[in-house]
Amino acid sequence: MLRRLALTAVVSLAALATAVPVSAASGSVSSGSTSSGPVPSAVPTTGPFAAARPSLGPLPLPVPPLPGFLDGGEGKGTGEANEVLTRLTVSVENTGVAGADGTFELECGPTGGSHPQGQAACDRLAEAGATRAGRQELFRPTPEGTMCTMIHGGDATARIVGTWEGRAVDTTASRRDGCEIARWNSLVPVLPDVR
């Protein structure tokens, strides 16, 4: 919605800039003097192109690039192409799996950090980010009042803090019931596979 509004404003400014006569746009007409050349007329002539106006030349000002927040939600506006848009700190405890417990850094775009499965984790985040449902549900906690099976999946807990695709993330995960187990499994390999 915001992108459409900004594009409409840019197009409106461009149309307004072409409606100003060249002599007025360049500032060569001062009060009390006459223009040396003819000013294009807005009065229609006969024929199929009666409403067409003669070209007034290039726009007086170049149209600036769209700001980063208007580029379709991609977060890759001017000057942001080399910035990391995903940077997460993943803290995992009580998994019972050797090497799975600890605090790991994960960066995507390019892949980096200390996460043991960095590329696979970045691929999973990109896969979830490719769909609207994935972007909305990936880090969302189980809503209060949700009926979940009373299956205990272990004592493993995790906390994920940072930014994902430019959005702030601060969530916890556990394996205390069926809903939380499903949520944990949807985050594998960002979280370790403890099945």
C-alpha atoms as a printed R data frame, in Angstrom:
    type eleno elety resid chain resno      x       y       z
1   ATOM     1    CA   MET     A     1  0.000   0.000   0.000
2   ATOM     2    CA   LEU     A     2  2.783   2.399   0.973
3   ATOM     3    CA   ARG     A     3  4.759   1.464  -2.128
4   ATOM     4    CA   ARG     A     4  1.753   2.180  -4.375
5   ATOM     5    CA   LEU     A     5  1.249   5.559  -2.689
6   ATOM     6    CA   ALA     A     6  4.903   6.508  -3.189
7   ATOM     7    CA   LEU     A     7  4.853   5.433  -6.836
8   ATOM     8    CA   THR     A     8  1.696   7.488  -7.396
9   ATOM     9    CA   ALA     A     9  3.409  10.514  -5.866
10  ATOM    10    CA   VAL     A    10  6.500  10.067  -8.068
11  ATOM    11    CA   VAL     A    11  4.383   9.711 -11.214
12  ATOM    12    CA   SER     A    12  2.319  12.755 -10.226
13  ATOM    13    CA   LEU     A    13  5.470  14.824  -9.740
14  ATOM    14    CA   ALA     A    14  6.791  13.677 -13.105
15  ATOM    15    CA   ALA     A    15  3.509  14.630 -14.810
16  ATOM    16    CA   LEU     A    16  3.510  18.002 -13.072
17  ATOM    17    CA   ALA     A    17  7.104  18.632 -14.141
18  ATOM    18    CA   THR     A    18  6.237  18.007 -17.793
19  ATOM    19    CA   ALA     A    19  3.244  20.362 -17.569
20  ATOM    20    CA   VAL     A    20  5.495  23.345 -16.759
21  ATOM    21    CA   PRO     A    21  6.642  25.152 -19.944
22  ATOM    22    CA   VAL     A    22 10.366  24.963 -20.666
23  ATOM    23    CA   SER     A    23 10.847  28.727 -20.338
24  ATOM    24    CA   ALA     A    24  9.178  28.750 -16.901
25  ATOM    25    CA   ALA     A    25 11.108  25.698 -15.724
26  ATOM    26    CA   SER     A    26 14.466  27.195 -16.658
27  ATOM    27    CA   GLY     A    27 13.689  30.522 -15.011
28  ATOM    28    CA   SER     A    28 14.362  32.611 -18.127
29  ATOM    29    CA   VAL     A    29 11.026  34.438 -17.955
30  ATOM    30    CA   SER     A    30 11.052  37.272 -15.477
31  ATOM    31    CA   SER     A    31  8.140  39.494 -14.579
32  ATOM    32    CA   GLY     A    32  7.625  42.219 -17.150
33  ATOM    33    CA   SER     A    33  9.607  40.579 -19.997
34  ATOM    34    CA   THR     A    34  8.327  38.534 -22.883
35  ATOM    35    CA   SER     A    35  9.468  35.114 -23.963
36  ATOM    36    CA   SER     A    36 11.567  34.900 -27.106
37  ATOM    37    CA   GLY     A    37  9.967  31.665 -28.355
38  ATOM    38    CA   PRO     A    38  6.452  30.336 -28.610
39  ATOM    39    CA   VAL     A    39  4.997  28.656 -25.559
40  ATOM    40    CA   PRO     A    40  3.268  25.343 -26.330
41  ATOM    41    CA   SER     A    41 -0.492  25.717 -26.341
42  ATOM    42    CA   ALA     A    42 -2.858  23.448 -24.438
43  ATOM    43    CA   VAL     A    43 -5.658  24.273 -26.889
44  ATOM    44    CA   PRO     A    44 -6.567  21.127 -28.889
45  ATOM    45    CA   THR     A    45 -6.080  21.106 -32.641
46  ATOM    46    CA   THR     A    46 -7.970  18.961 -35.148
47  ATOM    47    CA   GLY     A    47 -7.185  15.333 -35.973
48  ATOM    48    CA   PRO     A    48 -6.707  12.145 -34.011
49  ATOM    49    CA   PHE     A    49 -3.893  13.616 -31.888
50  ATOM    50    CA   ALA     A    50 -5.809  16.717 -30.856
51  ATOM    51    CA   ALA     A    51 -5.132  16.160 -27.163
52  ATOM    52    CA   ALA     A    52 -1.448  15.382 -27.660
53  ATOM    53    CA   ARG     A    53  0.972  17.989 -26.365
54  ATOM    54    CA   PRO     A    54  4.383  18.676 -27.825
55  ATOM    55    CA   SER     A    55  7.375  17.335 -25.938
56  ATOM    56    CA   LEU     A    56  8.768  19.782 -23.432
57  ATOM    57    CA   GLY     A    57 12.120  18.041 -23.117
58  ATOM    58    CA   PRO     A    58 13.536  16.094 -20.196
59  ATOM    59    CA   LEU     A    59 12.258  16.396 -16.671
60  ATOM    60    CA   PRO     A    60 13.864  19.259 -14.762
61  ATOM    61    CA   LEU     A    61 14.964  16.933 -11.911
62  ATOM    62    CA   PRO     A    62 15.841  13.242 -12.038
63  ATOM    63    CA   VAL     A    63 13.439  10.915 -10.246
64  ATOM    64    CA   PRO     A    64 15.212   9.611  -7.107
65  ATOM    65    CA   PRO     A    65 15.305   5.849  -6.398
66  ATOM    66    CA   LEU     A    66 12.689   4.479  -4.037
67  ATOM    67    CA   PRO     A    67 13.698   4.303  -0.381
68  ATOM    68    CA   GLY     A    68 14.520   0.861   1.004
69  ATOM    69    CA   PHE     A    69 11.186   0.450   2.800
70  ATOM    70    CA   LEU     A    70  9.295   0.898  -0.501
71  ATOM    71    CA   ASP     A    71 11.089  -1.748  -2.566
72  ATOM    72    CA   GLY     A    72  8.422  -4.399  -2.156
73  ATOM    73    CA   GLY     A    73  9.414  -5.533   1.300
74  ATOM    74    CA   GLU     A    74 12.713  -6.950   0.136
75  ATOM    75    CA   GLY     A    75 14.718  -4.616   2.368
76  ATOM    76    CA   LYS     A    76 17.305  -4.058  -0.362
77  ATOM    77    CA   GLY     A    77 17.019  -0.322  -0.868
78  ATOM    78    CA   THR     A    78 19.837   1.970  -1.846
79  ATOM    79    CA   GLY     A    79 23.081   1.138  -0.071
80  ATOM    80    CA   GLU     A    80 21.758  -1.987   1.641
81  ATOM    81    CA   ALA     A    81 22.845  -4.614  -0.896
82  ATOM    82    CA   ASN     A    82 25.874  -5.741   1.147
83  ATOM    83    CA   GLU     A    83 24.198  -5.682   4.568
84  ATOM    84    CA   VAL     A    84 23.263  -8.898   6.356
85  ATOM    85    CA   LEU     A    85 19.479  -9.001   6.748
86  ATOM    86    CA   THR     A    86 19.396 -12.108   8.959
87  ATOM    87    CA   ARG     A    87 21.490 -12.225  12.106
88  ATOM    88    CA   LEU     A    88 20.289 -14.544  14.875
89  ATOM    89    CA   THR     A    89 21.667 -15.740  18.196
90  ATOM    90    CA   VAL     A    90 20.405 -19.250  18.945
91  ATOM    91    CA   SER     A    91 20.788 -20.510  22.542
92  ATOM    92    CA   VAL     A    92 19.936 -24.190  23.130
93  ATOM    93    CA   GLU     A    93 19.908 -26.123  26.437
94  ATOM    94    CA   ASN     A    94 19.104 -29.626  27.720
95  ATOM    95    CA   THR     A    95 18.837 -31.408  24.359
96  ATOM    96    CA   GLY     A    96 20.730 -34.517  25.395
97  ATOM    97    CA   VAL     A    97 22.477 -34.471  21.989
98  ATOM    98    CA   ALA     A    98 26.267 -34.096  21.941
99  ATOM    99    CA   GLY     A    99 27.312 -30.713  20.527
100 ATOM   100    CA   ALA     A   100 23.742 -29.409  20.227
101 ATOM   101    CA   ASP     A   101 23.695 -27.359  23.433
102 ATOM   102    CA   GLY     A   102 25.270 -23.925  23.410
103 ATOM   103    CA   THR     A   103 24.944 -20.457  21.955
104 ATOM   104    CA   PHE     A   104 25.450 -20.079  18.221
105 ATOM   105    CA   GLU     A   105 25.526 -17.089  15.905
106 ATOM   106    CA   LEU     A   106 23.808 -17.379  12.504
107 ATOM   107    CA   GLU     A   107 24.138 -14.890   9.647
108 ATOM   108    CA   CYS     A   108 22.520 -15.292   6.256
109 ATOM   109    CA   GLY     A   109 23.270 -13.352   3.094
110 ATOM   110    CA   PRO     A   110 26.184 -14.327   3.086
111 ATOM   111    CA   THR     A   111 26.188 -17.328   5.410
112 ATOM   112    CA   GLY     A   112 28.389 -16.888   8.459
113 ATOM   113    CA   GLY     A   113 28.613 -17.228  12.210
114 ATOM   114    CA   SER     A   114 29.297 -20.176  14.504
115 ATOM   115    CA   HIS     A   115 26.112 -22.177  13.831
116 ATOM   116    CA   PRO     A   116 27.041 -25.845  13.152
117 ATOM   117    CA   GLN     A   117 24.593 -26.106  10.221
118 ATOM   118    CA   GLY     A   118 24.746 -22.514   8.990
119 ATOM   119    CA   GLN     A   119 23.971 -23.040   5.305
120 ATOM   120    CA   ALA     A   120 21.130 -25.512   5.965
121 ATOM   121    CA   ALA     A   121 19.666 -23.156   8.588
122 ATOM   122    CA   CYS     A   122 19.827 -20.194   6.170
123 ATOM   123    CA   ASP     A   123 18.190 -22.330   3.470
124 ATOM   124    CA   ARG     A   124 15.353 -23.213   5.893
125 ATOM   125    CA   LEU     A   125 14.834 -19.556   6.792
126 ATOM   126    CA   ALA     A   126 14.802 -18.577   3.110
127 ATOM   127    CA   GLU     A   127 12.283 -21.344   2.363
128 ATOM   128    CA   ALA     A   128  9.974 -20.102   5.137
129 ATOM   129    CA   GLY     A   129 10.436 -16.489   4.066
130 ATOM   130    CA   ALA     A   130  9.353 -17.300   0.506
131 ATOM   131    CA   THR     A   131  5.727 -17.761   1.585
132 ATOM   132    CA   ARG     A   132  3.475 -15.345   3.379
133 ATOM   133    CA   ALA     A   133  2.335 -18.008   5.844
134 ATOM   134    CA   GLY     A   134  5.962 -18.879   6.613
135 ATOM   135    CA   ARG     A   135  6.866 -15.245   7.285
136 ATOM   136    CA   GLN     A   136  3.928 -14.924   9.673
137 ATOM   137    CA   GLU     A   137  4.190 -18.248  11.485
138 ATOM   138    CA   LEU     A   138  7.857 -19.255  11.718
139 ATOM   139    CA   PHE     A   139  8.740 -17.496  14.977
140 ATOM   140    CA   ARG     A   140  5.216 -16.923  16.321
141 ATOM   141    CA   PRO     A   141  4.565 -18.606  19.683
142 ATOM   142    CA   THR     A   142  1.677 -21.029  20.111
143 ATOM   143    CA   PRO     A   143 -1.416 -18.901  20.853
144 ATOM   144    CA   GLU     A   144 -2.899 -19.094  24.357
145 ATOM   145    CA   GLY     A   145 -5.790 -21.514  24.605
146 ATOM   146    CA   THR     A   146 -4.616 -23.737  21.731
147 ATOM   147    CA   MET     A   147 -5.523 -27.378  22.328
148 ATOM   148    CA   CYS     A   148 -2.285 -29.361  22.163
149 ATOM   149    CA   THR     A   149 -1.561 -33.019  22.761
150 ATOM   150    CA   MET     A   150  0.042 -33.685  26.120
151 ATOM   151    CA   ILE     A   151  3.114 -35.401  24.708
152 ATOM   152    CA   HIS     A   152  6.344 -34.523  26.457
153 ATOM   153    CA   GLY     A   153  9.171 -34.259  23.935
154 ATOM   154    CA   GLY     A   154 11.992 -33.685  26.390
155 ATOM   155    CA   ASP     A   155 13.525 -30.906  28.440
156 ATOM   156    CA   ALA     A   156 15.159 -29.072  25.522
157 ATOM   157    CA   THR     A   157 14.654 -25.310  25.449
158 ATOM   158    CA   ALA     A   158 15.866 -22.655  23.038
159 ATOM   159    CA   ARG     A   159 15.814 -18.913  22.633
160 ATOM   160    CA   ILE     A   160 16.267 -17.151  19.290
161 ATOM   161    CA   VAL     A   161 17.050 -13.425  19.302
162 ATOM   162    CA   GLY     A   162 18.063 -11.086  16.471
163 ATOM   163    CA   THR     A   163 16.751 -10.057  13.076
164 ATOM   164    CA   TRP     A   164 15.284 -12.199  10.308
165 ATOM   165    CA   GLU     A   165 14.821 -10.595   6.887
166 ATOM   166    CA   GLY     A   166 15.115  -7.232   8.621
167 ATOM   167    CA   ARG     A   167 12.426  -8.026  11.242
168 ATOM   168    CA   ALA     A   168 13.102  -8.262  14.969
169 ATOM   169    CA   VAL     A   169 12.918 -11.763  16.448
170 ATOM   170    CA   ASP     A   170 12.791 -12.698  20.143
171 ATOM   171    CA   THR     A   171 11.183 -16.073  20.757
172 ATOM   172    CA   THR     A   172 11.548 -19.170  22.875
173 ATOM   173    CA   ALA     A   173 10.876 -22.797  21.989
174 ATOM   174    CA   SER     A   174 10.539 -25.979  23.989
175 ATOM   175    CA   ARG     A   175  9.302 -29.540  23.583
176 ATOM   176    CA   ARG     A   176  6.760 -29.523  26.436
177 ATOM   177    CA   ASP     A   177  3.680 -30.518  24.361
178 ATOM   178    CA   GLY     A   178  2.605 -31.491  20.851
179 ATOM   179    CA   CYS     A   179  2.269 -27.904  19.600
180 ATOM   180    CA   GLU     A   180  5.719 -26.929  20.863
181 ATOM   181    CA   ILE     A   181  7.252 -30.114  19.436
182 ATOM   182    CA   ALA     A   182  5.759 -29.277  16.012
183 ATOM   183    CA   ARG     A   183  7.023 -25.710  16.312
184 ATOM   184    CA   TRP     A   184 10.526 -26.904  17.264
185 ATOM   185    CA   ASN     A   185 10.557 -29.359  14.346
186 ATOM   186    CA   SER     A   186  9.544 -26.581  11.919
187 ATOM   187    CA   LEU     A   187 12.643 -24.661  13.024
188 ATOM   188    CA   VAL     A   188 15.080 -27.547  12.340
189 ATOM   189    CA   PRO     A   189 17.977 -27.059  11.330
190 ATOM   190    CA   VAL     A   190 17.999 -23.590  12.943
191 ATOM   191    CA   LEU     A   191 17.360 -25.583  16.127
192 ATOM   192    CA   PRO     A   192 18.989 -29.022  16.510
193 ATOM   193    CA   ASP     A   193 17.079 -32.147  15.508
194 ATOM   194    CA   VAL     A   194 16.500 -33.943  18.819
195 ATOM   195    CA   ARG     A   195 13.976 -36.566  17.629
